[in-house]
XYZ file of N, CA and C in Angstrom:
714
model
N 24.218 -52.352 63.185
C 25.305 -51.413 63.455
C 26.117 -51.837 64.679
N 25.399 -52.205 65.746
C 26.091 -52.620 66.968
C 26.879 -53.904 66.736
N 26.295 -54.814 65.964
C 26.996 -56.067 65.669
C 28.263 -55.796 64.865
N 28.188 -54.842 63.963
C 29.371 -54.467 63.167
C 30.442 -53.871 64.083
N 30.008 -53.003 64.997
C 30.957 -52.401 65.936
C 31.620 -53.458 66.812
N 30.823 -54.434 67.282
C 31.385 -55.506 68.104
C 32.373 -56.336 67.303
N 32.006 -56.667 66.069
C 32.905 -57.455 65.225
C 34.200 -56.692 64.951
N 34.081 -55.394 64.697
C 35.269 -54.581 64.440
C 36.156 -54.503 65.684
N 35.541 -54.389 66.849
C 36.296 -54.333 68.107
C 37.036 -55.635 68.352
N 36.347 -56.748 68.165
C 36.986 -58.062 68.362
C 38.102 -58.279 67.347
N 37.880 -57.834 66.104
C 38.915 -57.954 65.075
C 40.144 -57.125 65.444
N 39.909 -55.929 65.935
C 41.022 -55.063 66.331
C 41.802 -55.676 67.487
N 41.088 -56.266 68.449
C 41.767 -56.947 69.564
C 42.629 -58.081 69.029
N 42.075 -58.852 68.081
C 42.819 -59.971 67.508
C 44.054 -59.493 66.753
N 43.896 -58.408 65.987
C 45.031 -57.877 65.225
C 46.127 -57.354 66.153
N 45.723 -56.652 67.204
C 46.708 -56.151 68.157
C 47.400 -57.292 68.882
N 46.635 -58.346 69.171
C 47.214 -59.487 69.887
C 48.250 -60.224 69.044
N 48.191 -60.027 67.734
C 49.197 -60.644 66.862
C 50.544 -59.951 66.984
N 50.510 -58.715 67.494
C 51.748 -57.970 67.723
C 52.416 -58.470 68.993
N 53.708 -58.692 68.946
C 54.421 -59.276 70.090
C 54.276 -58.425 71.348
N 54.294 -57.104 71.185
C 54.210 -56.217 72.345
C 52.854 -56.329 73.038
N 51.804 -56.484 72.258
C 50.450 -56.589 72.816
C 50.153 -58.014 73.288
N 50.690 -59.006 72.543
C 50.409 -60.410 72.855
C 50.831 -60.770 74.275
N 51.862 -60.140 74.754
C 52.383 -60.423 76.084
C 51.343 -60.206 77.171
N 50.429 -59.251 76.967
C 49.491 -58.872 78.027
C 48.132 -59.570 77.926
N 47.834 -60.174 76.792
C 46.493 -60.705 76.579
C 46.081 -61.799 77.563
N 46.920 -62.790 77.867
C 46.467 -63.845 78.791
C 46.024 -63.297 80.153
N 46.848 -62.416 80.714
C 46.496 -61.845 82.013
C 45.251 -60.980 81.961
N 45.113 -60.190 80.909
C 43.947 -59.319 80.769
C 42.670 -60.129 80.555
N 42.772 -61.197 79.783
C 41.597 -62.052 79.583
C 41.193 -62.743 80.879
N 42.170 -63.116 81.676
C 41.875 -63.705 82.979
C 41.111 -62.700 83.852
N 41.561 -61.448 83.831
C 40.856 -60.408 84.577
C 39.478 -60.138 84.008
N 39.355 -60.230 82.665
C 38.061 -59.994 82.018
C 37.036 -61.047 82.425
N 37.483 -62.283 82.626
C 36.574 -63.349 83.067
C 35.980 -63.001 84.427
N 36.822 -62.529 85.344
C 36.331 -62.132 86.667
C 35.371 -60.949 86.550
N 35.697 -60.006 85.679
C 34.813 -58.856 85.455
C 33.441 -59.310 84.974
N 33.405 -60.250 84.039
C 32.136 -60.761 83.504
C 31.366 -61.508 84.594
N 32.060 -62.289 85.406
C 31.396 -63.027 86.489
C 30.724 -62.073 87.473
N 31.441 -61.028 87.866
C 30.870 -60.047 88.789
C 29.690 -59.334 88.141
N 29.818 -59.021 86.861
C 28.728 -58.350 86.134
C 27.477 -59.214 86.106
N 27.622 -60.480 85.759
C 26.461 -61.364 85.643
C 25.775 -61.575 86.987
N 26.558 -61.885 88.017
C 25.964 -62.118 89.335
C 25.380 -60.830 89.910
N 26.089 -59.713 89.697
C 25.570 -58.426 90.155
C 24.280 -58.065 89.452
N 24.177 -58.401 88.160
C 22.953 -58.114 87.397
C 21.778 -58.916 87.923
N 22.006 -60.190 88.243
C 20.936 -61.025 88.799
C 20.451 -60.456 90.129
N 21.382 -60.108 91.001
C 21.011 -59.521 92.292
C 20.288 -58.196 92.098
N 20.775 -57.378 91.176
C 20.164 -56.066 90.926
C 18.718 -56.211 90.462
N 18.461 -57.140 89.538
C 17.101 -57.331 89.042
C 16.169 -57.834 90.141
N 16.670 -58.751 90.958
C 15.858 -59.273 92.060
C 15.524 -58.165 93.060
N 16.538 -57.397 93.476
C 16.314 -56.332 94.446
C 15.418 -55.240 93.879
N 15.582 -54.941 92.601
C 14.761 -53.900 91.968
C 13.297 -54.296 91.968
N 13.007 -55.551 91.606
C 11.621 -56.010 91.564
C 11.010 -56.032 92.959
N 11.752 -56.572 93.916
C 11.241 -56.653 95.293
C 11.015 -55.257 95.864
N 12.009 -54.368 95.690
C 11.898 -53.020 96.249
C 10.770 -52.229 95.598
N 10.617 -52.373 94.283
C 9.563 -51.634 93.581
C 8.179 -52.101 94.017
N 7.980 -53.413 94.074
C 6.676 -53.939 94.488
C 6.390 -53.597 95.949
N 7.434 -53.648 96.784
C 7.242 -53.294 98.190
C 6.863 -51.825 98.346
N 7.501 -50.970 97.548
C 7.212 -49.537 97.633
C 5.815 -49.215 97.112
N 5.356 -49.957 96.133
C 4.038 -49.701 95.555
C 2.905 -50.320 96.364
N 3.103 -51.557 96.845
C 1.981 -52.320 97.381
C 2.189 -52.847 98.799
N 3.365 -52.655 99.364
C 3.616 -53.184 100.694
C 2.940 -52.371 101.785
N 2.808 -52.940 102.986
C 2.310 -52.160 104.123
C 3.295 -51.042 104.460
N 2.847 -50.078 105.254
C 3.650 -48.876 105.500
C 5.077 -49.162 105.968
N 5.309 -50.053 106.954
C 6.704 -50.318 107.369
C 7.572 -50.864 106.233
N 6.980 -51.723 105.391
C 7.728 -52.288 104.265
C 8.025 -51.203 103.235
N 7.072 -50.304 103.015
C 7.304 -49.191 102.085
C 8.431 -48.306 102.591
N 8.447 -48.046 103.879
C 9.527 -47.249 104.462
C 10.878 -47.949 104.270
N 10.900 -49.249 104.521
C 12.141 -50.017 104.383
C 12.639 -49.982 102.947
N 11.712 -50.160 102.006
C 12.076 -50.122 100.595
C 12.615 -48.758 100.196
N 11.928 -47.708 100.620
C 12.367 -46.345 100.294
C 13.737 -46.055 100.895
N 13.964 -46.535 102.115
C 15.267 -46.334 102.775
C 16.383 -46.994 101.980
N 16.151 -48.240 101.564
C 17.146 -48.941 100.755
C 17.445 -48.181 99.458
N 16.390 -47.771 98.765
C 16.568 -47.093 97.479
C 17.332 -45.790 97.651
N 16.951 -44.992 98.620
C 17.577 -43.684 98.786
C 19.015 -43.783 99.282
N 19.302 -44.735 100.155
C 20.673 -44.890 100.656
C 21.607 -45.308 99.527
N 21.195 -46.305 98.751
C 22.090 -46.823 97.719
C 22.132 -45.938 96.477
N 21.101 -45.130 96.255
C 21.168 -44.147 95.158
C 21.892 -42.881 95.589
N 21.838 -42.587 96.876
C 22.353 -41.314 97.359
C 23.787 -41.345 97.847
N 24.411 -42.520 97.815
C 25.807 -42.623 98.229
C 26.632 -43.266 97.120
N 27.923 -43.058 97.173
C 28.822 -43.551 96.125
C 28.949 -45.066 96.169
N 28.989 -45.674 94.998
C 29.207 -47.120 94.918
C 30.553 -47.497 95.526
N 31.539 -46.622 95.374
C 32.859 -46.884 95.953
C 32.791 -46.905 97.472
N 32.064 -45.968 98.047
C 31.918 -45.928 99.508
C 31.172 -47.164 99.996
N 30.148 -47.575 99.272
C 29.398 -48.783 99.640
C 30.313 -50.000 99.608
N 31.157 -50.068 98.588
C 32.107 -51.174 98.462
C 33.067 -51.193 99.644
N 33.632 -50.033 99.965
C 34.558 -49.928 101.091
C 33.866 -50.234 102.418
N 32.612 -49.790 102.556
C 31.891 -50.000 103.808
C 31.691 -51.487 104.066
N 31.273 -52.204 103.020
C 31.053 -53.641 103.184
C 32.359 -54.398 103.436
N 33.441 -53.931 102.809
C 34.705 -54.672 102.891
C 35.547 -54.292 104.105
N 35.551 -52.996 104.448
C 36.428 -52.538 105.523
C 35.704 -52.232 106.833
N 34.431 -51.829 106.771
C 33.716 -51.436 107.989
C 33.018 -52.614 108.648
N 32.371 -53.473 107.866
C 31.667 -54.615 108.460
C 32.559 -55.490 109.346
N 33.840 -55.718 108.972
C 34.700 -56.498 109.873
C 34.845 -55.878 111.266
N 34.652 -54.552 111.385
C 34.710 -53.908 112.695
C 33.562 -54.371 113.600
N 32.505 -54.900 112.976
C 31.352 -55.422 113.717
C 31.344 -56.954 113.733
N 32.461 -57.549 113.339
C 32.577 -59.001 113.371
C 32.026 -59.718 112.159
N 31.719 -58.969 111.086
C 31.185 -59.577 109.866
C 32.264 -59.543 108.787
N 32.755 -60.710 108.415
C 33.826 -60.787 107.434
C 33.276 -61.434 106.157
N 33.364 -60.712 105.057
C 32.858 -61.197 103.779
C 34.001 -61.322 102.782
N 33.916 -62.343 101.949
C 34.884 -62.528 100.877
C 34.821 -61.349 99.907
N 35.965 -60.961 99.356
C 36.022 -59.796 98.467
C 35.110 -59.963 97.261
N 35.035 -61.168 96.710
C 34.161 -61.403 95.552
C 32.698 -61.201 95.937
N 32.311 -61.716 97.094
C 30.931 -61.549 97.563
C 30.629 -60.079 97.804
N 31.578 -59.360 98.387
C 31.397 -57.922 98.616
C 31.174 -57.198 97.296
N 31.958 -57.543 96.282
C 31.821 -56.890 94.973
C 30.428 -57.109 94.398
N 29.951 -58.354 94.432
C 28.628 -58.671 93.894
C 27.540 -57.962 94.690
N 27.648 -57.986 96.019
C 26.642 -57.356 96.872
C 26.598 -55.844 96.655
N 27.757 -55.204 96.711
C 27.795 -53.742 96.613
C 27.277 -53.262 95.263
N 27.762 -53.854 94.193
C 27.340 -53.401 92.863
C 25.900 -53.813 92.560
N 25.519 -55.016 92.981
C 24.146 -55.466 92.756
C 23.136 -54.620 93.514
N 23.427 -54.312 94.770
C 22.516 -53.481 95.565
C 22.471 -52.054 95.038
N 23.616 -51.554 94.594
C 23.657 -50.195 94.062
C 22.820 -50.066 92.790
N 23.048 -50.943 91.841
C 22.294 -50.894 90.593
C 20.829 -51.252 90.834
N 20.577 -52.149 91.774
C 19.209 -52.530 92.101
C 18.384 -51.367 92.618
N 19.031 -50.450 93.350
C 18.311 -49.278 93.863
C 17.846 -48.384 92.716
N 18.712 -48.187 91.731
C 18.306 -47.425 90.542
C 17.245 -48.202 89.749
N 17.447 -49.505 89.655
C 16.513 -50.326 88.906
C 15.126 -50.359 89.527
N 15.037 -50.207 90.847
C 13.734 -50.218 91.514
C 12.845 -49.094 90.990
N 13.436 -47.941 90.751
C 12.651 -46.826 90.213
C 12.270 -47.070 88.756
N 13.125 -47.776 88.023
C 12.791 -48.153 86.645
C 11.591 -49.091 86.646
N 11.619 -50.103 87.514
C 10.516 -51.066 87.594
C 9.235 -50.367 88.033
N 9.339 -49.533 89.040
C 8.160 -48.822 89.539
C 7.545 -47.950 88.450
N 8.386 -47.209 87.741
C 7.892 -46.354 86.670
C 7.259 -47.152 85.547
N 7.844 -48.307 85.209
C 7.303 -49.136 84.138
C 5.937 -49.703 84.528
N 5.791 -50.110 85.776
C 4.505 -50.633 86.244
C 3.437 -49.549 86.183
N 3.782 -48.353 86.636
C 2.815 -47.258 86.651
C 2.484 -46.764 85.239
N 3.361 -47.073 84.265
C 3.126 -46.605 82.897
C 2.133 -47.473 82.133
N 1.798 -48.644 82.663
C 0.835 -49.518 81.990
C -0.523 -48.817 81.945
N -1.152 -48.868 80.807
C -2.410 -48.145 80.588
C -3.454 -48.504 81.642
N -4.184 -47.493 82.078
C -5.184 -47.694 83.120
C -6.231 -48.718 82.717
N -6.535 -48.779 81.424
C -7.518 -49.742 80.951
C -7.134 -51.182 81.237
N -5.816 -51.468 81.255
C -5.346 -52.818 81.559
C -5.646 -53.190 83.006
N -5.492 -52.228 83.904
C -5.811 -52.451 85.310
C -7.318 -52.699 85.461
N -8.093 -51.864 84.791
C -9.551 -51.978 84.908
C -10.047 -53.299 84.331
N -9.439 -53.727 83.225
C -9.827 -55.007 82.635
C -9.493 -56.164 83.574
N -8.349 -56.068 84.247
C -7.947 -57.121 85.191
C -8.920 -57.189 86.364
N -9.357 -56.020 86.839
C -10.318 -55.985 87.936
C -11.650 -56.574 87.486
N -12.043 -56.255 86.247
C -13.304 -56.769 85.709
C -13.285 -58.290 85.606
N -12.093 -58.861 85.381
C -11.953 -60.316 85.304
C -11.830 -60.964 86.679
N -11.979 -60.138 87.711
C -11.956 -60.609 89.101
C -10.620 -61.246 89.485
N -9.537 -60.684 88.961
C -8.202 -61.176 89.304
C -7.758 -60.596 90.643
N -6.980 -61.393 91.371
C -6.340 -60.863 92.571
C -5.195 -59.949 92.146
N -4.687 -59.168 93.090
C -3.599 -58.256 92.744
C -2.374 -59.031 92.247
N -2.109 -60.174 92.887
C -0.958 -60.984 92.468
C -1.143 -61.511 91.049
N -2.352 -62.016 90.741
C -2.629 -62.503 89.395
C -2.558 -61.375 88.371
N -3.090 -60.218 88.746
C -3.083 -59.060 87.870
C -1.651 -58.673 87.497
N -0.781 -58.630 88.500
C 0.615 -58.252 88.250
C 1.318 -59.305 87.408
N 1.128 -60.571 87.759
C 1.866 -61.645 87.099
C 1.429 -61.853 85.657
N 0.121 -61.770 85.413
C -0.393 -62.126 84.089
C -0.557 -60.932 83.140
N -0.858 -59.774 83.678
C -1.207 -58.640 82.826
C -0.196 -57.494 82.906
N 0.070 -57.018 84.101
C 0.832 -55.773 84.270
C 2.322 -55.959 84.029
N 2.946 -56.920 84.735
C 4.400 -57.086 84.619
C 4.858 -57.469 83.209
N 4.141 -58.360 82.490
C 4.578 -58.643 81.109
C 4.602 -57.394 80.228
N 3.634 -56.485 80.408
C 3.623 -55.253 79.610
C 4.683 -54.272 80.113
N 4.853 -54.217 81.420
C 5.858 -53.311 81.988
C 7.265 -53.759 81.615
N 7.456 -55.062 81.432
C 8.779 -55.602 81.124
C 9.367 -54.969 79.867
N 8.532 -54.780 78.856
C 9.008 -54.174 77.610
C 9.523 -52.760 77.842
N 8.822 -52.002 78.683
C 9.245 -50.632 78.972
C 10.510 -50.594 79.821
N 10.767 -51.655 80.571
C 11.943 -51.688 81.460
C 13.246 -51.932 80.716
N 13.184 -52.619 79.576
C 14.407 -53.136 78.958
C 15.404 -52.042 78.569
N 14.998 -50.966 77.862
C 15.999 -49.955 77.491
C 16.730 -49.331 78.699
N 16.014 -48.882 79.744
C 16.758 -48.339 80.892
C 17.592 -49.386 81.615
N 17.125 -50.635 81.639
C 17.947 -51.681 82.251
C 19.220 -51.918 81.444
N 19.145 -51.757 80.137
C 20.360 -51.860 79.327
C 21.392 -50.839 79.756
N 20.940 -49.603 80.008
C 21.853 -48.557 80.479
C 22.425 -48.902 81.848
N 21.589 -49.460 82.724
C 22.055 -49.817 84.063
C 23.084 -50.941 84.010
N 22.891 -51.903 83.109
C 23.863 -52.993 82.993
C 25.203 -52.486 82.449
N 25.155 -51.522 81.540
C 26.401 -50.914 81.064
C 27.101 -50.206 82.224
N 26.329 -49.507 83.034
C 26.894 -48.840 84.211
C 27.489 -49.865 85.174
N 26.847 -51.007 85.287
C 27.372 -52.077 86.138
C 28.710 -52.581 85.620
N 28.810 -52.771 84.300
C 30.080 -53.215 83.707
C 31.196 -52.224 84.061
N 30.914 -50.944 83.892
C 31.939 -49.930 84.168
C 32.272 -49.861 85.657
N 31.273 -50.081 86.502
C 31.498 -50.000 87.950
C 32.348 -51.141 88.473
N 32.440 -52.241 87.710
C 33.267 -53.358 88.168
C 34.729 -52.960 88.309
N 35.132 -51.891 87.642
C 36.529 -51.442 87.767
C 36.866 -51.032 89.200
N 35.831 -50.716 89.996
C 36.062 -50.305 91.389
C 36.547 -51.464 92.250
N 36.218 -52.694 91.857
C 36.547 -53.824 92.735
C 38.050 -54.064 92.809
N 38.798 -53.471 91.900
C 40.258 -53.602 91.973
C 40.792 -52.978 93.261
N 40.002 -52.072 93.855
C 40.427 -51.387 95.075
C 40.237 -52.230 96.323
N 39.570 -53.387 96.189
C 39.478 -54.305 97.328
C 40.192 -55.619 96.990
N 41.244 -55.488 96.219
C 42.212 -56.556 95.925
C 41.712 -57.628 94.958
N 40.574 -57.436 94.316
C 40.124 -58.424 93.337
C 40.869 -58.214 92.015
N 41.359 -59.311 91.451
C 42.169 -59.225 90.230
C 41.278 -59.192 88.995
N 40.469 -58.154 88.884
C 39.617 -57.990 87.713
C 40.427 -57.394 86.571
N 39.749 -56.986 85.518
C 40.430 -56.452 84.338
C 41.245 -55.205 84.673
N 40.667 -54.293 85.436
C 41.376 -53.057 85.799
C 42.581 -53.345 86.687
N 42.404 -54.250 87.652
C 43.510 -54.618 88.550
C 44.672 -55.196 87.751
N 44.365 -56.109 86.829
C 45.412 -56.711 86.011
C 46.135 -55.651 85.182
N 45.375 -54.707 84.643
C 45.978 -53.657 83.820
C 46.916 -52.784 84.650
N 46.473 -52.391 85.826
C 47.316 -51.561 86.685
C 48.583 -52.305 87.084
N 48.422 -53.567 87.396
C 49.563 -54.387 87.793
C 50.574 -54.498 86.657
N 50.088 -54.760 85.449
C 50.985 -54.875 84.297
C 51.651 -53.548 83.965
N 50.897 -52.478 84.074
C 51.450 -51.163 83.775
C 52.562 -50.788 84.753
N 52.370 -51.127 86.012
C 53.369 -50.798 87.030
C 54.652 -51.603 86.861
N 54.522 -52.845 86.408
C 55.704 -53.700 86.288
C 56.429 -53.542 84.948
N 55.714 -53.139 83.904
C 56.337 -53.056 82.571
C 56.432 -51.628 82.034
N 55.619 -50.717 82.582
C 55.535 -49.324 82.113
C 55.099 -49.238 80.639
N 54.396 -50.274 80.171
C 53.877 -50.290 78.796
C 52.436 -49.772 78.807
N 52.296 -48.496 79.054
C 50.969 -47.918 79.247
C 50.084 -48.027 78.019
N 50.611 -47.711 76.854
C 49.798 -47.666 75.632
C 49.215 -49.038 75.292
N 50.009 -50.098 75.164
C 49.413 -51.393 74.811
C 48.469 -51.939 75.876
N 48.840 -51.756 77.150
C 48.010 -52.303 78.232
C 46.630 -51.667 78.225
N 46.586 -50.339 78.275
C 45.292 -49.681 78.422
C 44.521 -49.578 77.101
N 45.210 -49.740 75.983
C 44.485 -49.854 74.710
C 43.690 -51.151 74.673
N 44.328 -52.241 75.082
C 43.635 -53.520 75.127
C 42.496 -53.501 76.145
N 42.732 -52.886 77.301
C 41.695 -52.813 78.337
C 40.480 -52.047 77.822
N 40.746 -50.916 77.170
C 39.650 -50.115 76.618
C 38.822 -50.942 75.638
N 39.498 -51.661 74.760
C 38.790 -52.444 73.746
C 38.012 -53.611 74.357
N 38.577 -54.224 75.398
C 37.883 -55.341 76.049
C 36.621 -54.850 76.761
N 36.731 -53.731 77.470
C 35.538 -53.152 78.110
C 34.494 -52.795 77.056
N 34.936 -52.236 75.942
C 34.007 -51.871 74.871
C 33.310 -53.114 74.323
N 34.059 -54.201 74.137
C 33.474 -55.439 73.617
C 32.419 -55.987 74.584
N 32.711 -55.945 75.881
C 31.747 -56.421 76.880
C 30.487 -55.559 76.853
N 30.667 -54.248 76.810
C 29.522 -53.331 76.817
C 28.670 -53.482 75.560
N 29.316 -53.633 74.408
C 28.565 -53.831 73.163
C 27.781 -55.142 73.191
N 28.365 -56.163 73.768
C 27.665 -57.444 73.892
C 26.413 -57.296 74.739
N 26.550 -56.586 75.868
C 25.391 -56.340 76.736
C 24.310 -55.577 75.972
N 24.716 -54.547 75.247
C 23.757 -53.730 74.496
C 23.030 -54.551 73.441
N 23.765 -55.395 72.719
C 23.151 -56.227 71.679
C 22.144 -57.199 72.294
N 22.512 -57.829 73.393
C 21.601 -58.762 74.062
C 20.328 -58.051 74.514
N 20.464 -56.856 75.088
C 19.293 -56.118 75.549
C 18.418 -55.674 74.376
N 19.034 -55.296 73.247
C 18.250 -54.929 72.059
C 17.467 -56.133 71.540
N 18.081 -57.301 71.562
C 17.396 -58.513 71.125
C 16.215 -58.827 72.037
N 16.419 -58.693 73.346
C 15.328 -58.915 74.294
C 14.196 -57.919 74.069
N 14.562 -56.669 73.810
C 13.552 -55.639 73.573
C 12.717 -55.965 72.337
N 13.375 -56.402 71.271
C 12.659 -56.746 70.041
C 11.729 -57.929 70.252
N 12.207 -58.955 70.963
C 11.369 -60.127 71.224
C 10.183 -59.769 72.106
N 10.442 -58.954 73.134
C 9.358 -58.563 74.032
C 8.323 -57.724 73.299
N 8.777 -56.835 72.437
C 7.852 -55.992 71.683
C 6.988 -56.825 70.739
N 7.586 -57.822 70.065
C 6.830 -58.686 69.171
C 5.810 -59.503 69.940
N 6.240 -60.009 71.113
C 5.324 -60.789 71.937
C 4.159 -59.951 72.419
N 4.430 -58.700 72.795
C 3.371 -57.806 73.250
C 2.413 -57.485 72.120
N 2.962 -57.297 70.921
C 2.112 -56.983 69.741
C 1.196 -58.158 69.426
N 1.767 -59.384 69.461
C 0.959 -60.583 69.199
C -0.135 -60.752 70.236
N 0.216 -60.448 71.514
C -0.752 -60.570 72.593
C -1.903 -59.611 72.416
N -1.603 -58.376 72.014
C -2.673 -57.383 71.805
C -3.544 -57.755 70.617
N -2.888 -58.277 69.546
C -3.644 -58.675 68.361
C -4.599 -59.815 68.687
N -4.113 -60.746 69.522
C -4.954 -61.881 69.909
C -6.138 -61.408 70.746
């Protein structure tokens, strides 16, 4: 179903692009879409790394590390992604720290989504059946070996659906980076709309492009979920 929806969306974009009025905007919008995808991919990598580190630190770290992890999670979950973006871009220079707008976008969105993802990872780890923990202890595994070989592979399957939702949220949040002068998809659309006043074709194409990106993310995550589930089933059978 999702593949059909993606194919229909791409077909509709192609059909609209054949129209002279719509064709005029496609090159610029696609250029902005490339930047949007780049920020999404890099932000996703940072988010997954921060989520894993923060979750493990909160579960197993010494008290100061647990406090630090909790502080990070609560600050980035409890404040607006837009404010975080502005803080990194406009406030840090007041302290002598100047960051490139692209780096700010990746950092702000990656850290924001990573804070939500940390709770997903933590919940997935805690959801692993108690018998798996006991079996790992019986095999005289260290905590690191237990997590790497037994717990995290099983928790990974439980993480995938909520991470799919977080990645979709990340795609949508990239529209905020237009406010710090990055020429992403939203920035290009606003610029074209202001200069041509062709609101309908511009934002129709933007809507469809965002939908195509989101559907692609969803399909990839569904494929990962299916593969992980099959691998887990084979592992249990063995």
